Amino acid sequence: MSSAKTVFITGVSSGFGRALAQEALSAGHRVVGTVRNREAQQVFEALNTHRAFARQLDVTDVARCNEVINEIEATLGPIDVLVNNAGYGHEGILEESPLEQMRHQFDVNVFGAVTMIKAVLPGMRQRRRGHIINITSMGGFITLPGIAYYCGSKFALEGISETLGKEVKPFGLHVTAVAPGSFRTDWAGRSMIRTPRAIADYDALFDPIRQAREAKSGKQPGDAVKAARAILTIIDSDTPPAHLLLGSDALTLVREKLATLSAEIDAWETLTRSTDG
Ligand code: NAP
């Protein structure tokens, strides 16, 4: 490790956030993690009496996001790394899923992350130092029936992340979108919001997908601790990537997607070019 950093991670009660916090603490970093209740706060701070700090925060609460960042920078000092990890998956056929569920999906996965980014950016820009890591998903590249709202939110965060990286590069700041494949966390278990089925026309397409995801929960190929170590590698890098896939499933599926997309672009090239002039 090059030097100890202050790493701020949203959503450290379980999954990637918890694993990353533990690995970062083991590597000697100072970690501020957000949780959503007092018990989780105590559990997190017990991980390390000197270097683990927890704050209660729901990332949809804009005023609280700003308050927490300001308080941490005033008391603990500059945040070197922000990891926007807090998020959840909505599962449901688009026609069956209320718009309100889409709004909430975007409120947490997109607006929550951007709120945190806007809170840390002034300080990072003034210091000409900082790294923002957004946990997106392979669902920010590939799609599957039944996760339109989730994929929409992760595509959005991928695009925002890549754009932001170009905006802050002149200041020496780094932005990385980390896109995991399927990992053994609480994502497809307690954290997932599943819209109940209503339209029989979708049964044949979607029921097997829902059942397979439920059956696979807890048995996914990815290990969150290994993901945490990979994220620490980019935190320690002087030249971190704009995008990082995690897991061989993500690698295979995203490569397939890019090849299919490229072939489709080629197949329609003449029509695409026909609109110039
Ligand atoms: P997880 O174990 O369910 O952890 C999710 C964390 O986010 C929890 O700490 C949760 O807090 C927190 N959170 C959820 N909504 C929040 C809100 N409104 N405000 C603040 N915190 C909130 O699942 P995970 O897999 O580690 O998820 C972390 C990130 O990885 C998510 O962005 C997810 O989309 C992404 N991801 C996961 C996978 C996968 O296969 N596991 C794949 C690709 C991407 P509570 O404990 O209070 O609910």
mmCIF file of C-alpha atoms and ligand atoms in Angstrom:
data_model
loop_
_atom_site.group_PDB
_atom_site.id
_atom_site.type_symbol
_atom_site.label_atom_id
_atom_site.label_comp_id
_atom_site.label_asym_id
_atom_site.label_seq_id
_atom_site.Cartn_x
_atom_site.Cartn_y
_atom_site.Cartn_z
ATOM 1 C CA MET A 1 0.000 0.000 0.000
ATOM 2 C CA SER A 2 1.288 3.439 -0.919
ATOM 3 C CA SER A 3 -0.204 5.457 1.960
ATOM 4 C CA ALA A 4 -3.102 5.380 4.399
ATOM 5 C CA LYS A 5 -6.206 7.100 3.051
ATOM 6 C CA THR A 6 -9.610 8.160 4.365
ATOM 7 C CA VAL A 7 -12.121 6.057 2.460
ATOM 8 C CA PHE A 8 -15.834 6.921 2.660
ATOM 9 C CA ILE A 9 -18.135 4.032 1.703
ATOM 10 C CA THR A 10 -21.940 4.136 1.531
ATOM 11 C CA GLY A 11 -23.781 0.987 2.646
ATOM 12 C CA VAL A 12 -21.343 -0.936 4.851
ATOM 13 C CA SER A 13 -23.868 -3.132 6.681
ATOM 14 C CA SER A 14 -23.355 -6.111 4.318
ATOM 15 C CA GLY A 15 -22.086 -7.285 0.936
ATOM 16 C CA PHE A 16 -19.480 -5.343 -1.041
ATOM 17 C CA GLY A 17 -19.550 -2.334 1.287
ATOM 18 C CA ARG A 18 -18.815 -4.398 4.367
ATOM 19 C CA ALA A 19 -16.136 -6.486 2.627
ATOM 20 C CA LEU A 20 -14.433 -3.397 1.203
ATOM 21 C CA ALA A 21 -14.509 -1.655 4.586
ATOM 22 C CA GLN A 22 -12.922 -4.672 6.280
ATOM 23 C CA GLU A 23 -10.223 -5.072 3.645
ATOM 24 C CA ALA A 24 -9.493 -1.321 3.681
ATOM 25 C CA LEU A 25 -9.180 -1.371 7.481
ATOM 26 C CA SER A 26 -6.855 -4.381 7.276
ATOM 27 C CA ALA A 27 -4.735 -2.473 4.755
ATOM 28 C CA GLY A 28 -4.358 0.401 7.230
ATOM 29 C CA HIS A 29 -6.855 2.868 5.767
ATOM 30 C CA ARG A 30 -9.311 4.929 7.790
ATOM 31 C CA VAL A 31 -12.901 4.046 6.845
ATOM 32 C CA VAL A 32 -16.084 6.042 7.258
ATOM 33 C CA GLY A 33 -19.095 3.873 6.453
ATOM 34 C CA THR A 34 -22.780 4.664 6.247
ATOM 35 C CA VAL A 35 -25.490 2.482 7.771
ATOM 36 C CA ARG A 36 -29.192 2.899 8.371
ATOM 37 C CA ASN A 37 -29.673 2.067 12.043
ATOM 38 C CA ARG A 38 -27.975 2.352 15.391
ATOM 39 C CA GLU A 39 -27.239 -1.355 15.769
ATOM 40 C CA ALA A 40 -25.394 -1.466 12.431
ATOM 41 C CA GLN A 41 -23.493 1.662 13.486
ATOM 42 C CA GLN A 42 -22.242 -0.034 16.651
ATOM 43 C CA VAL A 43 -21.361 -3.261 14.813
ATOM 44 C CA PHE A 44 -19.364 -1.318 12.224
ATOM 45 C CA GLU A 45 -17.459 0.858 14.692
ATOM 46 C CA ALA A 46 -16.527 -2.274 16.661
ATOM 47 C CA LEU A 47 -14.504 -3.450 13.618
ATOM 48 C CA ASN A 48 -11.732 -1.053 14.580
ATOM 49 C CA THR A 49 -11.795 1.286 17.585
ATOM 50 C CA HIS A 50 -9.458 3.850 15.997
ATOM 51 C CA ARG A 51 -10.100 3.753 12.252
ATOM 52 C CA ALA A 52 -13.746 2.661 11.687
ATOM 53 C CA PHE A 53 -16.360 5.425 11.819
ATOM 54 C CA ALA A 54 -20.041 4.898 11.056
ATOM 55 C CA ARG A 55 -22.705 7.468 10.285
ATOM 56 C CA GLN A 56 -26.426 6.864 9.841
ATOM 57 C CA LEU A 57 -27.509 7.914 6.375
ATOM 58 C CA ASP A 58 -30.143 7.112 3.799
ATOM 59 C CA VAL A 59 -28.681 8.270 0.485
ATOM 60 C CA THR A 60 -32.088 9.589 -0.636
ATOM 61 C CA ASP A 61 -31.864 12.253 2.101
ATOM 62 C CA VAL A 62 -29.984 15.029 0.271
ATOM 63 C CA ALA A 63 -29.624 17.351 3.270
ATOM 64 C CA ARG A 64 -28.265 14.524 5.432
ATOM 65 C CA CYS A 65 -25.732 13.493 2.722
ATOM 66 C CA ASN A 66 -24.297 17.017 2.732
ATOM 67 C CA GLU A 67 -24.386 17.221 6.521
ATOM 68 C CA VAL A 68 -22.475 13.953 6.944
ATOM 69 C CA ILE A 69 -19.767 14.847 4.403
ATOM 70 C CA ASN A 70 -19.300 18.319 5.925
ATOM 71 C CA GLU A 71 -19.139 16.926 9.448
ATOM 72 C CA ILE A 72 -16.627 14.211 8.497
ATOM 73 C CA GLU A 73 -14.348 16.643 6.635
ATOM 74 C CA ALA A 74 -14.522 19.090 9.574
ATOM 75 C CA THR A 75 -13.734 16.478 12.221
ATOM 76 C CA LEU A 76 -11.659 13.747 10.513
ATOM 77 C CA GLY A 77 -10.204 15.720 7.618
ATOM 78 C CA PRO A 78 -10.285 15.301 3.831
ATOM 79 C CA ILE A 79 -12.001 12.332 2.201
ATOM 80 C CA ASP A 80 -9.507 10.785 -0.229
ATOM 81 C CA VAL A 81 -11.806 8.166 -1.722
ATOM 82 C CA LEU A 82 -15.607 8.105 -2.019
ATOM 83 C CA VAL A 83 -17.154 4.724 -2.809
ATOM 84 C CA ASN A 84 -20.799 4.975 -3.879
ATOM 85 C CA ASN A 85 -21.795 1.426 -3.046
ATOM 86 C CA ALA A 86 -25.284 1.776 -1.486
ATOM 87 C CA GLY A 87 -27.883 0.460 -3.874
ATOM 88 C CA TYR A 88 -30.411 -2.285 -4.456
ATOM 89 C CA GLY A 89 -32.033 -4.235 -7.245
ATOM 90 C CA HIS A 90 -35.619 -3.873 -8.387
ATOM 91 C CA GLU A 91 -36.950 -6.915 -10.213
ATOM 92 C CA GLY A 92 -40.175 -6.810 -12.172
ATOM 93 C CA ILE A 93 -41.546 -6.747 -15.700
ATOM 94 C CA LEU A 94 -41.694 -3.113 -16.839
ATOM 95 C CA GLU A 95 -45.417 -3.175 -17.687
ATOM 96 C CA GLU A 96 -46.207 -4.630 -14.264
ATOM 97 C CA SER A 97 -43.951 -2.378 -12.184
ATOM 98 C CA PRO A 98 -45.315 0.935 -10.841
ATOM 99 C CA LEU A 99 -43.473 4.098 -11.892
ATOM 100 C CA GLU A 100 -43.000 4.849 -8.218
ATOM 101 C CA GLN A 101 -40.686 1.812 -8.002
ATOM 102 C CA MET A 102 -38.620 3.188 -10.870
ATOM 103 C CA ARG A 103 -38.381 6.580 -9.153
ATOM 104 C CA HIS A 104 -37.165 4.951 -5.949
ATOM 105 C CA GLN A 105 -34.666 2.782 -7.854
ATOM 106 C CA PHE A 106 -33.196 5.890 -9.466
ATOM 107 C CA ASP A 107 -33.417 7.892 -6.214
ATOM 108 C CA VAL A 108 -31.134 5.398 -4.469
ATOM 109 C CA ASN A 109 -28.879 4.076 -7.253
ATOM 110 C CA VAL A 110 -28.456 7.275 -9.276
ATOM 111 C CA PHE A 111 -29.527 10.411 -7.392
ATOM 112 C CA GLY A 112 -28.058 9.071 -4.134
ATOM 113 C CA ALA A 113 -24.670 8.527 -5.746
ATOM 114 C CA VAL A 114 -24.715 11.911 -7.493
ATOM 115 C CA THR A 115 -25.708 13.654 -4.253
ATOM 116 C CA MET A 116 -22.674 12.145 -2.528
ATOM 117 C CA ILE A 117 -20.427 13.052 -5.476
ATOM 118 C CA LYS A 118 -21.594 16.671 -5.386
ATOM 119 C CA ALA A 119 -20.937 16.800 -1.643
ATOM 120 C CA VAL A 120 -17.287 15.630 -1.898
ATOM 121 C CA LEU A 121 -16.312 17.308 -5.182
ATOM 122 C CA PRO A 122 -15.650 20.878 -3.963
ATOM 123 C CA GLY A 123 -13.090 19.630 -1.438
ATOM 124 C CA MET A 124 -11.468 17.140 -3.824
ATOM 125 C CA ARG A 125 -11.272 19.766 -6.580
ATOM 126 C CA GLN A 126 -9.675 22.344 -4.269
ATOM 127 C CA ARG A 127 -7.141 19.779 -3.031
ATOM 128 C CA ARG A 128 -6.508 18.526 -6.606
ATOM 129 C CA ARG A 129 -6.697 15.027 -5.139
ATOM 130 C CA GLY A 130 -9.376 12.371 -4.852
ATOM 131 C CA HIS A 131 -10.907 9.234 -6.305
ATOM 132 C CA ILE A 132 -14.615 8.568 -6.757
ATOM 133 C CA ILE A 133 -15.619 4.945 -7.233
ATOM 134 C CA ASN A 134 -19.172 4.158 -8.301
ATOM 135 C CA ILE A 135 -20.359 0.579 -7.917
ATOM 136 C CA THR A 136 -22.466 0.004 -11.003
ATOM 137 C CA SER A 137 -23.087 -3.530 -12.336
ATOM 138 C CA MET A 138 -22.668 -5.691 -15.405
ATOM 139 C CA GLY A 139 -26.343 -4.621 -15.633
ATOM 140 C CA GLY A 140 -24.915 -1.230 -16.605
ATOM 141 C CA PHE A 141 -23.815 -2.886 -19.882
ATOM 142 C CA ILE A 142 -26.036 -5.923 -20.428
ATOM 143 C CA THR A 143 -29.767 -6.395 -19.955
ATOM 144 C CA LEU A 144 -32.170 -9.187 -19.105
ATOM 145 C CA PRO A 145 -35.999 -9.208 -19.084
ATOM 146 C CA GLY A 146 -37.334 -8.203 -15.652
ATOM 147 C CA ILE A 147 -34.674 -5.743 -14.528
ATOM 148 C CA ALA A 148 -35.398 -2.713 -16.707
ATOM 149 C CA TYR A 149 -35.444 -0.241 -13.809
ATOM 150 C CA TYR A 150 -32.254 -1.667 -12.312
ATOM 151 C CA CYS A 151 -30.374 -1.757 -15.629
ATOM 152 C CA GLY A 152 -31.649 1.739 -16.410
ATOM 153 C CA SER A 153 -30.230 3.008 -13.131
ATOM 154 C CA LYS A 154 -26.861 1.304 -13.639
ATOM 155 C CA PHE A 155 -26.574 2.411 -17.298
ATOM 156 C CA ALA A 156 -27.254 5.931 -16.003
ATOM 157 C CA LEU A 157 -24.561 5.677 -13.346
ATOM 158 C CA GLU A 158 -22.064 4.289 -15.890
ATOM 159 C CA GLY A 159 -22.705 7.259 -18.183
ATOM 160 C CA ILE A 160 -22.556 9.813 -15.386
ATOM 161 C CA SER A 161 -19.388 8.260 -14.037
ATOM 162 C CA GLU A 162 -17.584 8.280 -17.397
ATOM 163 C CA THR A 163 -18.636 11.885 -18.099
ATOM 164 C CA LEU A 164 -17.599 13.077 -14.649
ATOM 165 C CA GLY A 165 -14.215 11.426 -15.106
ATOM 166 C CA LYS A 166 -13.615 13.612 -18.178
ATOM 167 C CA GLU A 167 -14.755 16.756 -16.329
ATOM 168 C CA VAL A 168 -12.447 16.315 -13.331
ATOM 169 C CA LYS A 169 -9.422 14.805 -15.058
ATOM 170 C CA PRO A 170 -7.815 18.263 -15.494
ATOM 171 C CA PHE A 171 -7.796 18.590 -11.682
ATOM 172 C CA GLY A 172 -6.022 15.263 -11.211
ATOM 173 C CA LEU A 173 -9.144 13.548 -9.838
ATOM 174 C CA HIS A 174 -10.055 9.976 -10.787
ATOM 175 C CA VAL A 175 -13.486 8.431 -11.336
ATOM 176 C CA THR A 176 -13.974 4.684 -11.744
ATOM 177 C CA ALA A 177 -17.194 2.783 -12.447
ATOM 178 C CA VAL A 178 -16.820 -0.717 -11.011
ATOM 179 C CA ALA A 179 -19.225 -3.192 -12.638
ATOM 180 C CA PRO A 180 -19.520 -6.503 -10.773
ATOM 181 C CA GLY A 181 -21.073 -9.666 -12.172
ATOM 182 C CA SER A 182 -23.024 -11.950 -9.804
ATOM 183 C CA PHE A 183 -21.627 -12.007 -6.264
ATOM 184 C CA ARG A 184 -22.679 -13.665 -3.017
ATOM 185 C CA THR A 185 -24.147 -10.673 -1.142
ATOM 186 C CA ASP A 186 -27.655 -9.819 0.114
ATOM 187 C CA TRP A 187 -28.466 -8.189 -3.278
ATOM 188 C CA ALA A 188 -30.820 -10.934 -4.594
ATOM 189 C CA GLY A 189 -31.973 -11.831 -1.063
ATOM 190 C CA ARG A 190 -33.200 -9.421 1.613
ATOM 191 C CA SER A 191 -32.333 -6.293 -0.378
ATOM 192 C CA MET A 192 -34.217 -6.997 -3.612
ATOM 193 C CA ILE A 193 -37.610 -5.380 -4.296
ATOM 194 C CA ARG A 194 -39.715 -7.806 -6.346
ATOM 195 C CA THR A 195 -42.890 -6.553 -8.012
ATOM 196 C CA PRO A 196 -45.669 -9.166 -7.813
ATOM 197 C CA ARG A 197 -46.721 -10.820 -11.076
ATOM 198 C CA ALA A 198 -49.930 -9.605 -12.721
ATOM 199 C CA ILE A 199 -49.953 -10.217 -16.504
ATOM 200 C CA ALA A 200 -50.040 -13.854 -17.634
ATOM 201 C CA ASP A 201 -48.629 -12.980 -21.065
ATOM 202 C CA TYR A 202 -45.181 -12.601 -19.455
ATOM 203 C CA ASP A 203 -45.252 -15.904 -17.513
ATOM 204 C CA ALA A 204 -43.287 -17.968 -20.041
ATOM 205 C CA LEU A 205 -40.543 -15.372 -20.426
ATOM 206 C CA PHE A 206 -40.130 -14.122 -16.893
ATOM 207 C CA ASP A 207 -41.129 -16.835 -14.397
ATOM 208 C CA PRO A 208 -38.041 -18.983 -15.136
ATOM 209 C CA ILE A 209 -35.787 -15.917 -14.781
ATOM 210 C CA ARG A 210 -37.285 -14.982 -11.393
ATOM 211 C CA GLN A 211 -37.090 -18.557 -10.151
ATOM 212 C CA ALA A 212 -33.498 -18.968 -11.319
ATOM 213 C CA ARG A 213 -32.432 -15.743 -9.569
ATOM 214 C CA GLU A 214 -34.091 -16.831 -6.308
ATOM 215 C CA ALA A 215 -32.503 -20.276 -6.541
ATOM 216 C CA LYS A 216 -29.060 -18.795 -7.263
ATOM 217 C CA SER A 217 -29.103 -16.287 -4.391
ATOM 218 C CA GLY A 218 -26.237 -17.165 -2.067
ATOM 219 C CA LYS A 219 -24.618 -19.405 -4.702
ATOM 220 C CA GLN A 220 -23.362 -16.742 -7.126
ATOM 221 C CA PRO A 221 -19.813 -17.259 -8.443
ATOM 222 C CA GLY A 222 -18.344 -14.000 -7.134
ATOM 223 C CA ASP A 223 -16.628 -13.575 -3.745
ATOM 224 C CA ALA A 224 -17.189 -10.089 -2.263
ATOM 225 C CA VAL A 225 -13.883 -10.205 -0.357
ATOM 226 C CA LYS A 226 -11.983 -10.768 -3.610
ATOM 227 C CA ALA A 227 -13.977 -7.901 -5.171
ATOM 228 C CA ALA A 228 -12.919 -5.735 -2.230
ATOM 229 C CA ARG A 229 -9.252 -6.597 -2.833
ATOM 230 C CA ALA A 230 -9.635 -5.720 -6.516
ATOM 231 C CA ILE A 231 -11.169 -2.351 -5.580
ATOM 232 C CA LEU A 232 -8.277 -1.720 -3.167
ATOM 233 C CA THR A 233 -5.899 -2.333 -6.076
ATOM 234 C CA ILE A 234 -7.474 0.519 -8.040
ATOM 235 C CA ILE A 235 -7.561 2.732 -4.929
ATOM 236 C CA ASP A 236 -3.799 2.223 -4.679
ATOM 237 C CA SER A 237 -3.218 2.845 -8.400
ATOM 238 C CA ASP A 238 -1.958 6.202 -9.706
ATOM 239 C CA THR A 239 -3.706 5.490 -13.010
ATOM 240 C CA PRO A 240 -7.026 3.797 -12.150
ATOM 241 C CA PRO A 241 -9.359 2.787 -15.020
ATOM 242 C CA ALA A 242 -12.587 4.591 -15.944
ATOM 243 C CA HIS A 243 -14.352 1.200 -15.981
ATOM 244 C CA LEU A 244 -13.556 -2.050 -14.236
ATOM 245 C CA LEU A 245 -15.513 -5.287 -14.631
ATOM 246 C CA LEU A 246 -15.404 -7.774 -11.750
ATOM 247 C CA GLY A 247 -15.956 -11.490 -12.298
ATOM 248 C CA SER A 248 -15.573 -13.835 -15.260
ATOM 249 C CA ASP A 249 -19.363 -13.842 -15.815
ATOM 250 C CA ALA A 250 -19.290 -10.049 -16.275
ATOM 251 C CA LEU A 251 -16.310 -10.390 -18.625
ATOM 252 C CA THR A 252 -18.017 -12.980 -20.857
ATOM 253 C CA LEU A 253 -21.431 -11.330 -20.940
ATOM 254 C CA VAL A 254 -20.172 -7.781 -21.513
ATOM 255 C CA ARG A 255 -17.830 -8.950 -24.296
ATOM 256 C CA GLU A 256 -20.787 -10.759 -25.931
ATOM 257 C CA LYS A 257 -22.888 -7.611 -25.636
ATOM 258 C CA LEU A 258 -20.200 -5.414 -27.197
ATOM 259 C CA ALA A 259 -19.713 -7.879 -30.078
ATOM 260 C CA THR A 260 -23.480 -8.046 -30.738
ATOM 261 C CA LEU A 261 -23.753 -4.273 -30.588
ATOM 262 C CA SER A 262 -20.810 -3.862 -32.941
ATOM 263 C CA ALA A 263 -22.321 -6.372 -35.413
ATOM 264 C CA GLU A 264 -25.664 -4.564 -35.334
ATOM 265 C CA ILE A 265 -23.970 -1.206 -35.944
ATOM 266 C CA ASP A 266 -22.186 -2.756 -38.940
ATOM 267 C CA ALA A 267 -25.402 -4.304 -40.296
ATOM 268 C CA TRP A 268 -27.176 -0.941 -40.310
ATOM 269 C CA GLU A 269 -24.186 1.192 -41.264
ATOM 270 C CA THR A 270 -25.586 2.307 -44.629
ATOM 271 C CA LEU A 271 -28.832 3.553 -43.101
ATOM 272 C CA THR A 272 -26.907 5.227 -40.294
ATOM 273 C CA ARG A 273 -24.706 7.090 -42.783
ATOM 274 C CA SER A 274 -27.710 8.069 -44.953
ATOM 275 C CA THR A 275 -28.728 10.953 -42.675
ATOM 276 C CA ASP A 276 -25.606 13.094 -43.188
ATOM 277 C CA GLY A 277 -25.757 16.329 -45.215
HETATM 278 P P1 NAP B 1 -26.281 -5.796 -0.128
HETATM 279 O O1 NAP B 1 -25.529 -6.802 0.668
HETATM 280 O O2 NAP B 1 -27.773 -5.843 -0.161
HETATM 281 O O3 NAP B 1 -25.777 -4.342 0.335
HETATM 282 C C1 NAP B 1 -26.453 -3.182 -0.044
HETATM 283 C C2 NAP B 1 -26.045 -2.054 0.893
HETATM 284 O O4 NAP B 1 -26.643 -0.829 0.423
HETATM 285 C C3 NAP B 1 -26.548 -2.265 2.317
HETATM 286 O O5 NAP B 1 -25.571 -1.786 3.228
HETATM 287 C C4 NAP B 1 -27.790 -1.380 2.373
HETATM 288 O O6 NAP B 1 -28.121 -0.912 3.668
HETATM 289 C C5 NAP B 1 -27.339 -0.212 1.513
HETATM 290 N N1 NAP B 1 -28.461 0.589 1.050
HETATM 291 C C6 NAP B 1 -29.506 0.196 0.276
HETATM 292 N N2 NAP B 1 -30.348 1.232 0.085
HETATM 293 C C7 NAP B 1 -29.818 2.300 0.748
HETATM 294 C C8 NAP B 1 -30.222 3.642 0.939
HETATM 295 N N3 NAP B 1 -31.362 4.120 0.407
HETATM 296 N N4 NAP B 1 -29.428 4.461 1.674
HETATM 297 C C9 NAP B 1 -28.283 4.004 2.223
HETATM 298 N N5 NAP B 1 -27.851 2.729 2.108
HETATM 299 C C10 NAP B 1 -28.629 1.891 1.366
HETATM 300 O O7 NAP B 1 -25.883 -5.918 -1.673
HETATM 301 P P2 NAP B 1 -24.506 -5.642 -2.464
HETATM 302 O O8 NAP B 1 -24.496 -6.607 -3.561
HETATM 303 O O9 NAP B 1 -23.354 -5.565 -1.557
HETATM 304 O O10 NAP B 1 -24.828 -4.210 -3.097
HETATM 305 C C11 NAP B 1 -23.876 -3.159 -3.139
HETATM 306 C C12 NAP B 1 -23.871 -2.564 -4.534
HETATM 307 O O11 NAP B 1 -23.411 -3.540 -5.473
HETATM 308 C C13 NAP B 1 -25.249 -2.128 -5.041
HETATM 309 O O12 NAP B 1 -25.132 -0.864 -5.665
HETATM 310 C C14 NAP B 1 -25.613 -3.213 -6.049
HETATM 311 O O13 NAP B 1 -26.501 -2.760 -7.022
HETATM 312 C C15 NAP B 1 -24.238 -3.530 -6.607
HETATM 313 N N6 NAP B 1 -24.098 -4.797 -7.322
HETATM 314 C C16 NAP B 1 -24.282 -5.996 -6.699
HETATM 315 C C17 NAP B 1 -24.085 -7.174 -7.407
HETATM 316 C C18 NAP B 1 -24.207 -8.543 -6.775
HETATM 317 O O14 NAP B 1 -24.266 -9.550 -7.493
HETATM 318 N N7 NAP B 1 -24.233 -8.647 -5.473
HETATM 319 C C19 NAP B 1 -23.745 -7.132 -8.764
HETATM 320 C C20 NAP B 1 -23.575 -5.905 -9.369
HETATM 321 C C21 NAP B 1 -23.746 -4.745 -8.637
HETATM 322 P P3 NAP B 1 -29.192 -1.689 4.628
HETATM 323 O O15 NAP B 1 -28.443 -2.836 5.253
HETATM 324 O O16 NAP B 1 -29.599 -0.653 5.601
HETATM 325 O O17 NAP B 1 -30.311 -2.151 3.744
#
